[in-house]
mmCIF file of C-alpha atoms in Angstrom:
data_model
loop_
_atom_site.group_PDB
_atom_site.id
_atom_site.type_symbol
_atom_site.label_atom_id
_atom_site.label_comp_id
_atom_site.label_asym_id
_atom_site.label_seq_id
_atom_site.Cartn_x
_atom_site.Cartn_y
_atom_site.Cartn_z
ATOM 1 C CA UNK A 961 111.483 113.169 111.380
ATOM 2 C CA UNK A 962 110.995 115.611 108.530
ATOM 3 C CA UNK A 963 109.112 118.880 109.096
ATOM 4 C CA UNK A 964 105.623 118.065 110.297
ATOM 5 C CA UNK A 965 104.372 121.599 109.603
ATOM 6 C CA UNK A 966 105.503 121.389 105.959
ATOM 7 C CA UNK A 967 103.804 118.039 105.512
ATOM 8 C CA UNK A 968 100.506 119.530 106.973
ATOM 9 C CA UNK A 969 100.828 122.545 104.729
ATOM 10 C CA UNK A 970 101.094 120.279 101.582
ATOM 11 C CA UNK A 971 98.066 118.286 102.824
ATOM 12 C CA UNK A 972 96.122 121.479 103.347
ATOM 13 C CA UNK A 973 97.043 122.645 99.735
ATOM 14 C CA UNK A 974 95.883 119.366 98.221
ATOM 15 C CA UNK A 975 92.624 119.081 100.193
ATOM 16 C CA UNK A 976 91.802 122.831 99.583
ATOM 17 C CA UNK A 977 92.300 122.285 95.798
ATOM 18 C CA UNK A 978 89.571 119.607 96.026
ATOM 19 C CA UNK A 979 87.285 121.652 98.248
ATOM 20 C CA UNK A 980 87.741 125.000 100.226
ATOM 21 C CA UNK A 981 88.260 124.358 103.960
ATOM 22 C CA UNK A 982 87.510 127.077 106.492
ATOM 23 C CA UNK A 983 90.308 128.048 108.833
ATOM 24 C CA UNK A 984 88.624 126.712 112.064
ATOM 25 C CA UNK A 985 87.959 123.343 110.409
ATOM 26 C CA UNK A 986 91.587 123.194 109.200
ATOM 27 C CA UNK A 987 92.974 124.033 112.710
ATOM 28 C CA UNK A 988 90.914 121.206 114.196
ATOM 29 C CA UNK A 989 91.880 118.768 111.362
ATOM 30 C CA UNK A 990 95.613 119.465 111.511
ATOM 31 C CA UNK A 991 95.601 118.889 115.283
ATOM 32 C CA UNK A 992 94.603 115.279 114.983
ATOM 33 C CA UNK A 993 97.715 114.221 113.079
ATOM 34 C CA UNK A 994 100.819 112.637 114.764
ATOM 35 C CA UNK A 995 104.056 111.224 113.330
ATOM 36 C CA UNK A 996 105.045 107.621 112.844
ATOM 37 C CA UNK A 997 108.087 105.918 111.250
ATOM 38 C CA UNK A 998 108.560 102.445 109.845
ATOM 39 C CA UNK A 999 111.630 100.643 108.569
ATOM 40 C CA UNK A 1000 112.081 99.170 105.088
ATOM 41 C CA UNK A 1001 109.923 96.082 104.301
ATOM 42 C CA UNK A 1002 107.864 96.513 107.490
ATOM 43 C CA UNK A 1003 104.167 95.510 107.524
ATOM 44 C CA UNK A 1004 102.085 98.489 108.519
ATOM 45 C CA UNK A 1005 98.822 96.728 108.307
ATOM 46 C CA UNK A 1006 98.270 93.065 107.914
ATOM 47 C CA UNK A 1007 95.377 91.181 106.214
ATOM 48 C CA UNK A 1008 92.832 90.357 108.925
ATOM 49 C CA UNK A 1009 93.510 93.438 111.014
ATOM 50 C CA UNK A 1010 91.272 96.402 111.040
ATOM 51 C CA UNK A 1011 92.898 99.571 109.705
ATOM 52 C CA UNK A 1012 93.020 101.950 112.666
ATOM 53 C CA UNK A 1013 94.761 104.895 110.986
ATOM 54 C CA UNK A 1014 94.617 107.136 107.987
ATOM 55 C CA UNK A 1015 98.164 107.921 106.921
ATOM 56 C CA UNK A 1016 99.760 110.805 104.954
ATOM 57 C CA UNK A 1017 103.143 110.003 103.520
ATOM 58 C CA UNK A 1018 105.938 112.352 104.301
ATOM 59 C CA UNK A 1019 108.838 110.115 103.087
ATOM 60 C CA UNK A 1020 109.199 106.655 101.380
ATOM 61 C CA UNK A 1021 107.227 104.361 99.138
ATOM 62 C CA UNK A 1022 104.671 101.794 100.278
ATOM 63 C CA UNK A 1023 102.558 99.136 98.567
ATOM 64 C CA UNK A 1024 99.194 97.597 99.242
ATOM 65 C CA UNK A 1025 98.842 94.017 98.172
ATOM 66 C CA UNK A 1026 96.653 90.902 98.382
ATOM 67 C CA UNK A 1027 97.982 87.399 99.066
ATOM 68 C CA UNK A 1028 96.174 84.473 97.468
ATOM 69 C CA UNK A 1029 97.686 80.875 97.628
ATOM 70 C CA UNK A 1030 101.140 82.507 98.001
ATOM 71 C CA UNK A 1031 100.656 84.598 94.955
ATOM 72 C CA UNK A 1032 100.849 88.339 95.471
ATOM 73 C CA UNK A 1033 98.770 90.927 93.634
ATOM 74 C CA UNK A 1034 100.060 94.456 94.128
ATOM 75 C CA UNK A 1035 97.000 96.789 94.275
ATOM 76 C CA UNK A 1036 98.377 100.237 94.962
ATOM 77 C CA UNK A 1037 101.600 102.214 95.568
ATOM 78 C CA UNK A 1038 101.694 105.306 97.898
ATOM 79 C CA UNK A 1039 104.443 107.957 98.157
ATOM 80 C CA UNK A 1040 105.149 111.370 99.490
ATOM 81 C CA UNK A 1041 102.217 113.767 99.210
ATOM 82 C CA UNK A 1042 99.497 111.074 99.175
ATOM 83 C CA UNK A 1043 97.171 109.541 101.634
ATOM 84 C CA UNK A 1044 97.877 105.842 102.532
ATOM 85 C CA UNK A 1045 96.446 102.943 104.534
ATOM 86 C CA UNK A 1046 93.921 100.194 103.707
ATOM 87 C CA UNK A 1047 91.182 102.637 102.923
ATOM 88 C CA UNK A 1048 88.089 100.234 102.743
ATOM 89 C CA UNK A 1049 89.133 98.680 106.068
ATOM 90 C CA UNK A 1050 89.549 102.091 107.578
ATOM 91 C CA UNK A 1051 86.220 103.483 106.349
ATOM 92 C CA UNK A 1052 84.195 100.375 107.099
ATOM 93 C CA UNK A 1053 86.215 99.357 110.209
ATOM 94 C CA UNK A 1054 86.259 95.771 109.068
ATOM 95 C CA UNK A 1055 89.155 93.390 108.761
ATOM 96 C CA UNK A 1056 91.466 94.175 105.851
ATOM 97 C CA UNK A 1057 91.843 91.771 102.823
ATOM 98 C CA UNK A 1058 95.155 93.455 102.042
ATOM 99 C CA UNK A 1059 98.540 94.067 103.462
ATOM 100 C CA UNK A 1060 100.237 97.466 103.573
ATOM 101 C CA UNK A 1061 104.051 97.384 103.624
ATOM 102 C CA UNK A 1062 106.845 99.814 103.335
ATOM 103 C CA UNK A 1063 109.176 99.343 100.370
ATOM 104 C CA UNK A 1064 111.563 101.905 101.783
ATOM 105 C CA UNK A 1065 112.013 103.330 105.192
ATOM 106 C CA UNK A 1066 108.837 105.533 105.632
ATOM 107 C CA UNK A 1067 107.629 108.458 107.636
ATOM 108 C CA UNK A 1068 103.954 109.379 108.032
ATOM 109 C CA UNK A 1069 101.507 111.692 109.565
ATOM 110 C CA UNK A 1070 98.614 109.484 110.933
ATOM 111 C CA UNK A 1071 95.240 110.047 112.527
ATOM 112 C CA UNK A 1072 93.033 107.452 114.132
ATOM 113 C CA UNK A 1073 89.564 106.473 112.878
ATOM 114 C CA UNK A 1074 87.849 108.167 115.775
ATOM 115 C CA UNK A 1075 89.788 111.353 115.349
ATOM 116 C CA UNK A 1076 89.012 111.507 111.569
ATOM 117 C CA UNK A 1077 85.346 110.699 112.108
ATOM 118 C CA UNK A 1078 84.774 113.355 114.828
ATOM 119 C CA UNK A 1079 86.462 115.995 112.632
ATOM 120 C CA UNK A 1080 84.437 114.930 109.582
ATOM 121 C CA UNK A 1081 81.182 115.012 111.521
ATOM 122 C CA UNK A 1082 81.905 118.417 113.083
ATOM 123 C CA UNK A 1083 83.092 120.195 109.958
ATOM 124 C CA UNK A 1084 81.138 120.006 106.695
ATOM 125 C CA UNK A 1085 84.027 121.357 104.632
ATOM 126 C CA UNK A 1086 86.273 118.421 105.840
ATOM 127 C CA UNK A 1087 83.448 115.960 105.093
ATOM 128 C CA UNK A 1088 83.021 117.419 101.614
ATOM 129 C CA UNK A 1089 86.786 117.373 100.814
ATOM 130 C CA UNK A 1090 86.925 113.790 101.886
ATOM 131 C CA UNK A 1091 83.919 112.855 99.828
ATOM 132 C CA UNK A 1092 85.349 114.460 96.674
ATOM 133 C CA UNK A 1093 88.793 112.793 97.300
ATOM 134 C CA UNK A 1094 87.069 109.488 97.588
ATOM 135 C CA UNK A 1095 85.119 110.196 94.327
ATOM 136 C CA UNK A 1096 88.377 110.902 92.505
ATOM 137 C CA UNK A 1097 89.952 107.713 93.977
ATOM 138 C CA UNK A 1098 86.924 105.647 92.881
ATOM 139 C CA UNK A 1099 87.165 107.066 89.391
ATOM 140 C CA UNK A 1100 90.844 106.132 89.281
ATOM 141 C CA UNK A 1101 90.169 102.549 90.571
ATOM 142 C CA UNK A 1102 87.472 102.051 87.896
ATOM 143 C CA UNK A 1103 89.734 103.369 85.143
ATOM 144 C CA UNK A 1104 92.542 100.933 86.307
ATOM 145 C CA UNK A 1105 90.001 98.108 86.383
ATOM 146 C CA UNK A 1106 89.376 98.559 82.735
ATOM 147 C CA UNK A 1107 93.072 98.741 81.948
ATOM 148 C CA UNK A 1108 93.705 95.457 83.786
ATOM 149 C CA UNK A 1109 90.794 93.712 81.937
ATOM 150 C CA UNK A 1110 91.185 94.869 78.406
ATOM 151 C CA UNK A 1111 94.614 96.386 77.795
ATOM 152 C CA UNK A 1112 97.567 94.461 76.264
ATOM 153 C CA UNK A 1113 100.731 94.115 78.272
ATOM 154 C CA UNK A 1114 102.341 96.842 76.288
ATOM 155 C CA UNK A 1115 99.311 99.207 76.658
ATOM 156 C CA UNK A 1116 99.398 98.648 80.499
ATOM 157 C CA UNK A 1117 103.095 99.385 80.557
ATOM 158 C CA UNK A 1118 102.806 102.603 78.360
ATOM 159 C CA UNK A 1119 99.825 103.823 80.478
ATOM 160 C CA UNK A 1120 101.739 103.317 83.693
ATOM 161 C CA UNK A 1121 104.753 105.259 82.564
ATOM 162 C CA UNK A 1122 102.629 108.049 81.063
ATOM 163 C CA UNK A 1123 100.709 108.366 84.368
ATOM 164 C CA UNK A 1124 103.677 107.940 86.727
ATOM 165 C CA UNK A 1125 106.984 108.329 84.846
ATOM 166 C CA UNK A 1126 108.963 108.494 88.019
ATOM 167 C CA UNK A 1127 107.763 105.101 89.242
ATOM 168 C CA UNK A 1128 110.518 102.998 87.611
ATOM 169 C CA UNK A 1129 113.055 104.616 89.933
ATOM 170 C CA UNK A 1130 110.930 104.298 92.993
ATOM 171 C CA UNK A 1131 109.534 100.712 92.963
ATOM 172 C CA UNK A 1132 111.223 97.417 92.347
ATOM 173 C CA UNK A 1133 110.215 96.047 88.847
ATOM 174 C CA UNK A 1134 108.848 92.832 90.209
ATOM 175 C CA UNK A 1135 106.203 94.848 92.146
ATOM 176 C CA UNK A 1136 105.366 96.902 89.029
ATOM 177 C CA UNK A 1137 104.906 93.758 86.984
ATOM 178 C CA UNK A 1138 102.485 92.473 89.733
ATOM 179 C CA UNK A 1139 100.627 95.849 89.771
ATOM 180 C CA UNK A 1140 100.146 95.525 86.028
ATOM 181 C CA UNK A 1141 99.101 91.922 86.052
ATOM 182 C CA UNK A 1142 101.991 90.780 83.761
ATOM 183 C CA UNK A 1143 104.774 88.490 84.422
ATOM 184 C CA UNK A 1144 108.266 89.798 85.331
ATOM 185 C CA UNK A 1145 109.803 88.497 82.062
ATOM 186 C CA UNK A 1146 107.309 90.357 79.913
ATOM 187 C CA UNK A 1147 107.935 93.420 82.099
ATOM 188 C CA UNK A 1148 111.619 93.222 81.484
ATOM 189 C CA UNK A 1149 111.119 92.778 77.636
ATOM 190 C CA UNK A 1150 108.904 95.860 77.571
ATOM 191 C CA UNK A 1151 111.399 97.765 79.614
ATOM 192 C CA UNK A 1152 114.061 96.944 77.027
ATOM 193 C CA UNK A 1153 112.090 97.667 73.902
ATOM 194 C CA UNK A 1154 109.679 100.677 74.585
ATOM 195 C CA UNK A 1155 111.256 104.062 74.205
ATOM 196 C CA UNK A 1156 109.882 106.599 76.578
ATOM 197 C CA UNK A 1157 109.153 110.225 75.790
#
């Protein structure tokens, strides 16, 4: 397992950039996290299960996806330095409509719903940081919804690479095509014709 203290420090920096967190609140918050490891292509959370944990990615790449009549729709990717988990299932404590799986072997910090809630209720600065983080996430989801609905395949492809240029090396292309809502053949053509940079 990679250095837990370094992962917590990175989390602290990111949350503090969103909203200042006083030292006593951070000491309580960092104490709720434990480590967890998963192998490649392992289901972390299955559709129908209630998400019990909030994760922070230390190592590896994961994807959240929905399965409809044997057709997969990739919804999100997570990688080091980001939160992970099926967030709506976690926050509402209701069965997930999505799967979370590892694309590579993965290491996480994780905290249970009860632990996160107790800390949020006890410390206003933690609650505010979480609120603002969710606001940024919601903004990103709405922006992506517009892209999926009105952008051409090429515009979707270019937007993805502008936002996350490293993603071509991290994620198998079939999952990126699914994420963009385009077929794998179109994705391959775009990959071969669009010059980056």
